[in-house]
Amino acid sequence: MSDRGEKARTSGRDRPHGNRIGVYICHCGGNISDYVDVERVLEAVKDEPGVAVAKTAMFTCSDATQQEMAEDIREHGLDGLVVASCSPKLHQFTFREVARRAGLNPYQYSQVNIREQCSWAHTDDRAGATDKAIRLVRGGIARTRSSLPLTPLVVDTVPRVLVVGAGVAGLRAALGLAQVGLEVVVVEREAEVGGWVAGLGELYPHGRHGGGLVAGLLDQVRAQPGITLLTGAELVEKSGAFGNFQVEIRQGASRTVRADVGAVIVATGFETYDPPAGEFGRGRPGVVTLPEFQRFLEAGTGALVYEGRPVRSIVYVYCVGSRQGPKAGGGNLYCSRYCCGAAGHLSNRVADRDPAVRQYHLYRDIRTYGNLEAIFTESRNRGSVYIRFDESEPPVVSGDAGAGEPRLKVRVRDLLTAGEELDIRADLVVLVTGMVPRPNEELVRTLKLPVGKDGLFSEIHPKLRPVETVVDGVLICGACQGPKNSSESVASALAAAAQGAAVLKKGYAELDPLVAVVDPERCDDCGQCYPACPFEAIERVPHQGREVASVRRAVCKGCGACVPVCPAAAIDLLGYTDEQIRAMIDGLLKETA
Amino acid sequence: MALVSPSLAAEVRASSDFDASACLNCGTCTATCPMGLDPLPRRLFRYVLLGLEDKIRESVETVFSCLLCRMCEASCPAEVPIAENVRSLRRYLNRAAFGLREAFGEAGEGFMSTEGGRGDVASDRPHRRAPGGQS
């Protein structure tokens, strides 16, 4: 992990035979060339210092042009590559690979964005767009002139994973990891495993029994010698970096377990929304939450009797604790996804027990994606009436019923009957409560977990990197990152297991070399960079009889926060060195006429 | 403000072929109705599902103005038997609003359901279609 050698040299300018850079300007089939005169751009940049080859192409990302670039790199012995095309989000990886295939260091490639940030943004000004493209390409060439051939940091990884939380997600992730031969340590805060699902009966959409599901998983977990399950235990300390974390787990009052792990999977689940007294009649006899109603249904058979009274009529109020926008008085903004299906499922179980029970569903929107639509259809076909209300005029639950009548009354304006205001008598009012984040401050602090505005853990990208967090090696899955039903939780747990295993089974990991480096000769250990780093990547190390700051490369994310705070200008960000940035600015400012 | 009457809804459902539970409230039926009569048919069916008896009684004119042309049924994405539902409502109103069951018995029920006086009682009802009927 030593990077002393590279610290001394962050300039690529002292090349023995000057630069040999290849520049390729893309038409993007017209996306760029309709607004940017690419031939004029070519003329303006082909004689820039260091440019050995300059061309335009209809599609630089096409196989043919990639092939041509690779040939140019080999033929002309290029030491830098610039492609002016789309956003690096789209094709940076593509062209880095072209460089790699042709024997050029991929970090000596620069992508210049003349599509999203130029042609698309300036469709009303062709001359201006062309002018801007010239400046952007010159900036890219200037940056590439002093680029360094960087190599990814290779770290050895420990073939063991820590799973935090032993609900269905955590247990399934542990099993998945053990099945591919990794060791697993599972930490559960509670005395029992299984979380919410362990306490549930028949689950939608698969109809399996929650308690049985957990018992089955637990049997399989126990049969895996590679899994260590610690209940009544909490993660209290984490140090080290991706691939080799040291974790400390406290079990009970006295026992401390230490382990080296390569990755951490967080599967801490959710809490159910607990409406305060008064919200939709909460506190009145007969007003229950979704989990309370589920437990009530599972506790009996035959006709429904609640607190000694027969149940003839049930009103469900949806989106309680979910989608609470400013109109509804704040709270959670997100949709809890699982509750529409759960309430529909339970209404069908009520119809199984007693088809004569009248059921009214007061909803804002119904979210029954995929096969869950079948639950909704069955519910309607079996007599449930769905009544749609507006967020700004929520139902009012009161208790002023006459003698011998159901004890609750719900007043609601039904949008589907053109705004008719309805009074519905009910024996039970079920508040279809959503999922809320669990309080986990200690864990968030220990793992530096990214927490979103909604209080849930944040992945890097919900579709492209759905179980990874910005902390390398810390993965999330299940309902702790967002509301999910049990099937979805298990699916995301398997995704996290696959992601963790993909890295750890290799035995090593390659980390992006675009990290900060400290020049120990310049550093006088003033201490300002340590608190500037959001990842605690900077440590104090001895250097020639004194102490200096040093960046732990495996921890550094290359954010650059430490660079400007250094009064001695001892810190540089590889790939974005001060020298490169200054050269880029010069390139951008050079007159184009 | 209207009180939801579960007994009425149950009565209509149990005593007839009325079935609007599949209705999605999309409004295609109302849009295609050549009579353009509000509240036909979607709002009317809501009244029944919710058991809003007064609202149904208020709708006598429109219930009996329906041509039973089935334009709505042909367009309905949820395959609701709209015309049959309207017939059920006519039978219900004959009984509940006009007390015609007592006066005419079973024949009266059928008689009143052919509002417009086309005369062929059975022709309106596919499952009781009379030979030579002209629907």
Short mmCIF file of N, CA and C in Angstrom, two decimals, chain A residues 22 39 45 54 75 121 185 211-212 233-234 238 243 247 252 317-318 329 352 363 374 398 439 467 474-475 524 542 588:
data_model
loop_
_atom_site.label_atom_id
_atom_site.label_comp_id
_atom_site.label_asym_id
_atom_site.label_seq_id
_atom_site.Cartn_x
_atom_site.Cartn_y
_atom_site.Cartn_z
N GLY A 22 -3.37 11.99 -29.03
CA GLY A 22 -4.36 11.78 -30.09
C GLY A 22 -5.67 12.45 -29.69
N GLU A 39 -15.52 20.44 -37.78
CA GLU A 39 -14.32 20.61 -38.62
C GLU A 39 -13.54 21.86 -38.19
N VAL A 45 -7.68 22.99 -33.04
CA VAL A 45 -6.94 22.27 -31.98
C VAL A 45 -5.82 21.39 -32.52
N ALA A 54 -5.00 14.26 -34.93
CA ALA A 54 -6.29 14.86 -34.64
C ALA A 54 -7.26 14.50 -35.76
N GLU A 75 0.57 2.91 -33.54
CA GLU A 75 1.37 3.37 -34.67
C GLU A 75 2.16 4.63 -34.34
N ALA A 121 -26.76 22.26 -25.07
CA ALA A 121 -27.12 23.40 -24.23
C ALA A 121 -27.18 24.70 -25.02
N VAL A 185 -20.03 -13.32 9.58
CA VAL A 185 -20.38 -13.05 10.97
C VAL A 185 -21.69 -12.25 10.94
N GLY A 211 -43.24 -16.70 10.06
CA GLY A 211 -42.50 -17.41 11.10
C GLY A 211 -41.78 -18.62 10.53
N GLY A 212 -42.49 -19.36 9.65
CA GLY A 212 -41.92 -20.55 9.04
C GLY A 212 -40.74 -20.22 8.15
N ALA A 233 -26.26 -8.71 20.17
CA ALA A 233 -24.92 -8.15 19.95
C ALA A 233 -25.00 -6.91 19.07
N GLU A 234 -24.04 -6.02 19.25
CA GLU A 234 -24.00 -4.80 18.44
C GLU A 234 -22.60 -4.51 17.97
N LYS A 238 -15.40 0.12 14.11
CA LYS A 238 -14.91 -0.34 12.81
C LYS A 238 -13.70 0.49 12.44
N GLY A 243 -11.82 -4.10 2.08
CA GLY A 243 -11.07 -5.32 1.88
C GLY A 243 -10.46 -5.86 3.16
N VAL A 247 -13.39 -5.10 12.89
CA VAL A 247 -14.63 -4.74 13.58
C VAL A 247 -14.64 -5.29 15.00
N GLY A 252 -23.92 -8.79 24.70
CA GLY A 252 -24.29 -8.71 26.10
C GLY A 252 -23.46 -7.64 26.80
N VAL A 317 -57.80 3.07 6.13
CA VAL A 317 -57.32 4.39 5.71
C VAL A 317 -55.87 4.21 5.24
N TYR A 318 -55.62 4.49 3.97
CA TYR A 318 -54.31 4.22 3.37
C TYR A 318 -53.34 5.40 3.58
N GLY A 329 -49.38 17.94 6.40
CA GLY A 329 -48.75 18.27 7.67
C GLY A 329 -47.38 17.69 7.89
N ASP A 352 -62.18 -14.35 3.48
CA ASP A 352 -62.11 -15.80 3.70
C ASP A 352 -62.87 -16.18 4.96
N TYR A 363 -58.40 5.43 -0.01
CA TYR A 363 -57.03 5.52 -0.52
C TYR A 363 -56.81 6.81 -1.26
N ALA A 374 -53.33 -8.55 -8.88
CA ALA A 374 -54.27 -9.66 -8.67
C ALA A 374 -54.91 -9.57 -7.28
N SER A 398 -64.39 9.53 13.75
CA SER A 398 -64.97 9.98 15.02
C SER A 398 -65.71 8.83 15.66
N PRO A 439 -34.24 3.94 14.33
CA PRO A 439 -33.18 4.75 14.93
C PRO A 439 -31.91 3.91 15.09
N VAL A 467 -26.95 -1.57 -4.25
CA VAL A 467 -26.64 -2.02 -2.88
C VAL A 467 -25.32 -1.45 -2.36
N VAL A 474 -18.91 -1.14 2.18
CA VAL A 474 -20.10 -1.16 3.04
C VAL A 474 -21.33 -1.18 2.14
N LEU A 475 -22.05 -2.30 2.20
CA LEU A 475 -23.22 -2.51 1.34
C LEU A 475 -24.48 -2.44 2.18
N ASP A 524 4.09 20.58 6.80
CA ASP A 524 4.66 20.89 8.11
C ASP A 524 3.69 20.49 9.23
N PRO A 542 5.32 9.17 10.63
CA PRO A 542 6.67 9.71 10.79
C PRO A 542 7.36 9.83 9.44
N LEU A 588 -8.63 26.89 -21.78
CA LEU A 588 -10.00 27.41 -21.92
C LEU A 588 -10.00 28.89 -22.29
#
